[in-house]
Coordinates of C-alpha atoms and ligand atoms in Angstrom, one line a residue:
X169 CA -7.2 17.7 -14.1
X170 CA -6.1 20.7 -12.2
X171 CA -6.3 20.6 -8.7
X172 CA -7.1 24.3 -6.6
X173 CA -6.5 22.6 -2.9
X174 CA -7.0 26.3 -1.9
X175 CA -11.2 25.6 -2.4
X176 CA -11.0 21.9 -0.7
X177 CA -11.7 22.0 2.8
X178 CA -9.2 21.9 5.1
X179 CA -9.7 18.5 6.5
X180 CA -9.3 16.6 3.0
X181 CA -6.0 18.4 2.4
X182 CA -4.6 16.8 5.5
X183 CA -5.6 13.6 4.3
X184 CA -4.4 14.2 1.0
X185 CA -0.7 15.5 3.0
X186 CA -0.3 13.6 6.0
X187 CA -2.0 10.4 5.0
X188 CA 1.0 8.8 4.1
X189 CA 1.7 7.4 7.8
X190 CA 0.9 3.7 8.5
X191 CA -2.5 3.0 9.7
X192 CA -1.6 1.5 13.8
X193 CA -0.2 -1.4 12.9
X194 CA -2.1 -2.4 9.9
X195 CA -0.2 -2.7 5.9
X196 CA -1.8 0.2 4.7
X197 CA -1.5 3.8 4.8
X198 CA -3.9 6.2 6.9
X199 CA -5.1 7.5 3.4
X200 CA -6.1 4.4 2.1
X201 CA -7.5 3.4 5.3
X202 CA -9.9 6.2 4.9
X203 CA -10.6 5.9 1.7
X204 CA -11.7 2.4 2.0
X205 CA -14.0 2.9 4.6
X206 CA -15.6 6.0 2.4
X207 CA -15.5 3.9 -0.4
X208 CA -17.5 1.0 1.6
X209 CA -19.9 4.0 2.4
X210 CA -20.7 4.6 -1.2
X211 CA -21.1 1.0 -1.6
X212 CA -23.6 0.6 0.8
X213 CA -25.8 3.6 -0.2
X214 CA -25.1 5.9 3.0
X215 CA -25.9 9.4 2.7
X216 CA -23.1 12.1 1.9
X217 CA -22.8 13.2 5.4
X218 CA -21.7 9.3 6.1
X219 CA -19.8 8.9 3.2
X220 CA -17.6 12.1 4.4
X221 CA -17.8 10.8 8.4
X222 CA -16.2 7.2 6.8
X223 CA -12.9 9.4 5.2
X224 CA -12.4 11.5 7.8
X225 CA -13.4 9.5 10.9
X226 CA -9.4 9.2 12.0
X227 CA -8.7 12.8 10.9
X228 CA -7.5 12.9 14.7
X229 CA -4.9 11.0 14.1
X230 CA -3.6 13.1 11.4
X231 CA -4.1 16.2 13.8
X232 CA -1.0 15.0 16.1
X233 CA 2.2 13.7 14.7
X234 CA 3.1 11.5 17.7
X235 CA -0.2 9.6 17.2
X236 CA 2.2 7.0 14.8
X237 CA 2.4 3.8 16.8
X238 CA 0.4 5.1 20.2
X239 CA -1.5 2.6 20.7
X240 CA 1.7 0.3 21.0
X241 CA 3.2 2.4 23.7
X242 CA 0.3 2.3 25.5
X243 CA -0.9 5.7 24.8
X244 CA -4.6 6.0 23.8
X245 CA -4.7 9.8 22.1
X246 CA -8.5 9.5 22.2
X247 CA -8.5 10.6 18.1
X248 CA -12.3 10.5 18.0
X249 CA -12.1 14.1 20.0
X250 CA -9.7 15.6 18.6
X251 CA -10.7 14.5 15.2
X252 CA -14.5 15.2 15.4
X253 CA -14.0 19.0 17.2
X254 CA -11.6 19.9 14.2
X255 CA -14.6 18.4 11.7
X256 CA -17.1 20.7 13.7
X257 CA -15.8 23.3 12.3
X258 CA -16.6 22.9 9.1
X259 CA -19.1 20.2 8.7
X260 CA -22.6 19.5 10.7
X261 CA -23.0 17.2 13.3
X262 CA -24.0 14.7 11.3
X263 CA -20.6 14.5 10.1
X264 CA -18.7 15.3 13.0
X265 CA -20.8 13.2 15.8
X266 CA -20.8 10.1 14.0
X267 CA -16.5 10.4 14.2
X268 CA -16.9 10.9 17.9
X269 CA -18.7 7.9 18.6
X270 CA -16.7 5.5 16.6
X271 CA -14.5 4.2 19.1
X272 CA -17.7 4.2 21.5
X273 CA -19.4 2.3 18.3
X274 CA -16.6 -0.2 19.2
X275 CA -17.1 -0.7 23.0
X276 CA -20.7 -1.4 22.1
X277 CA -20.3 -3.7 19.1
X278 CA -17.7 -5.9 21.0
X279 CA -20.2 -6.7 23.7
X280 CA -20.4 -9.2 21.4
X281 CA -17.8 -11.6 21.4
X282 CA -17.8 -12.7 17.9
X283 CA -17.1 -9.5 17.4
X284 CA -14.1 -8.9 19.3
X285 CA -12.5 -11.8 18.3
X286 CA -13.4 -11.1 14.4
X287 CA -11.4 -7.6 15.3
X288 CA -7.2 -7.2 14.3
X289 CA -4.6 -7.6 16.8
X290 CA -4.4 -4.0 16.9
X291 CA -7.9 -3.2 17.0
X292 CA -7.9 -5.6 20.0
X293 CA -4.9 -3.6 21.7
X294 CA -6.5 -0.3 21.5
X295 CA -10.1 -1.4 22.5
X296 CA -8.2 -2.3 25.7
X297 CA -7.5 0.8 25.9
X298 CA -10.1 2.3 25.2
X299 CA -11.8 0.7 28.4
X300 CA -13.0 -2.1 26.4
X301 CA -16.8 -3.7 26.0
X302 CA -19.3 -1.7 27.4
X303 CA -21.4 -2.4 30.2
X304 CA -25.3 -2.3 29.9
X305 CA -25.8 1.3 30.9
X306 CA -23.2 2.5 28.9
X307 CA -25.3 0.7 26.5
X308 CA -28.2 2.4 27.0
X309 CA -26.6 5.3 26.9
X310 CA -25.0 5.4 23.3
X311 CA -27.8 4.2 22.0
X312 CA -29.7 7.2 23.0
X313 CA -27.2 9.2 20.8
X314 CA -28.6 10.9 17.7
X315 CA -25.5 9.4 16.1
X316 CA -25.3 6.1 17.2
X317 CA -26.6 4.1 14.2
X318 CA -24.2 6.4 12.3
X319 CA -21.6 5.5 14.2
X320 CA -22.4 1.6 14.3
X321 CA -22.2 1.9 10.4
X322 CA -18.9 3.6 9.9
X323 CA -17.5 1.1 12.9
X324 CA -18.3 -1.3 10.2
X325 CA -16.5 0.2 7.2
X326 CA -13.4 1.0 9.7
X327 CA -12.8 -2.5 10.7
X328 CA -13.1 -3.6 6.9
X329 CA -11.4 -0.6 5.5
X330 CA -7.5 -2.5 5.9
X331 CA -7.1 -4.6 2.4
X332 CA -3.5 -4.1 1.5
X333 CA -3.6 -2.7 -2.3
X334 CA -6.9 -1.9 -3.0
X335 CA -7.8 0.1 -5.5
X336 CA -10.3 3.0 -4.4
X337 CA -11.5 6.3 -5.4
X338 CA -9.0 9.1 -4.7
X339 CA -9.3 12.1 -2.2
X340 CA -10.2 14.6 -4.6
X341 CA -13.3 12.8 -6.2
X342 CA -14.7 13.6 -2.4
X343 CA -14.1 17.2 -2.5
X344 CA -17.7 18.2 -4.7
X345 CA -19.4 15.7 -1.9
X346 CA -17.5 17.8 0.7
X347 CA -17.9 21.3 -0.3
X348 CA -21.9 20.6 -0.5
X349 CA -22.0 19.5 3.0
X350 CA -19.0 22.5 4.5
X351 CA -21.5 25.0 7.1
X352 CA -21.5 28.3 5.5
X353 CA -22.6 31.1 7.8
Ligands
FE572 FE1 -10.2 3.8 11.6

């Protein structure tokens, strides 16, 4: 099949191109790590605006090329911003507010210490950095969000989206899914 990446939207042809970086300390790539968690998506039944929030939910760190390794210097690039106000402009909010909150969707779920300790070393490091478990107001607060039980569900996907050699769908089979869901004014 012939691919036209001039009709994909931008953000899936930066996966597709820059994907090929590790994912923070994990044994697969960013690409797959997306994939995965899109892939886990589908699985589960989630809507098309989740599906596409799962694949691109670390577009941020695809955004910056010193984001390779940041977490292990310390440096927390805060991806979910930078990520989710690239997506805004092309997708709804119910793609772009869901990638946001997914870090947030982390400080909440590891108020729960099973939780945290079922997380990767990595996962642990940044969370740290991230200012860690939430506190009861902060709480309250994301769970006032429109997107929070969006975000709680692709938190999910993320952490299980790291299986070295699985075999997934590939970028392009999300590119009809995408184009049906890119804002046209
Ligand atoms: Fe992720």
């Amino acid at each position: 099949m012939t691919q036209d990446y001039r009709n994909w939207p931008r953000p899936l042809v930066l996966l597709k191109d820059r994907g090929d970086g590790r994912y923070d300390g994990e044994p697969i790539t960013q690409r797959e790590h997306g994939l995965q968690a899109a892939a886990l998506a589908v699985q589960a039944g989630a809507p098309d605006s989740w599906v596409l929030a799962a694949l691109l939910h670390d577009l941020g760190h695809l955004l910056s090329r010193s984001a390779q390794d940041a977490t292990r210097r310390g440096i927390d690039l805060q991806h979910e911003r930078s990520g989710a106000n690239t997506l805004k402009h092309w997708f709804g909010p119910e793609v772009s507010e869901p990638v946001r909150l997914h870090v947030e969707a982390k400080r909440y779920l590891a108020r729960d210490p099973e939780y945290k300790a079922a997380l990767s070393a990595e996962s642990q490091r940044s969370l740290k950095l991230q200012g860690g478990a939430m506190n009861a107001e902060e709480a309250s607060q994301f769970e006032a969000n429109p997107a929070a039980q969006a975000a709680l569900a692709l938190r999910k996907w993320d952490d299980e989206a790291k299986v070295e050699g699985l075999k997934v769908p590939s970028v392009a089979s999300y590119v009809p899914l995408a184009q049906r869901l890119v804002i046209r004014d």
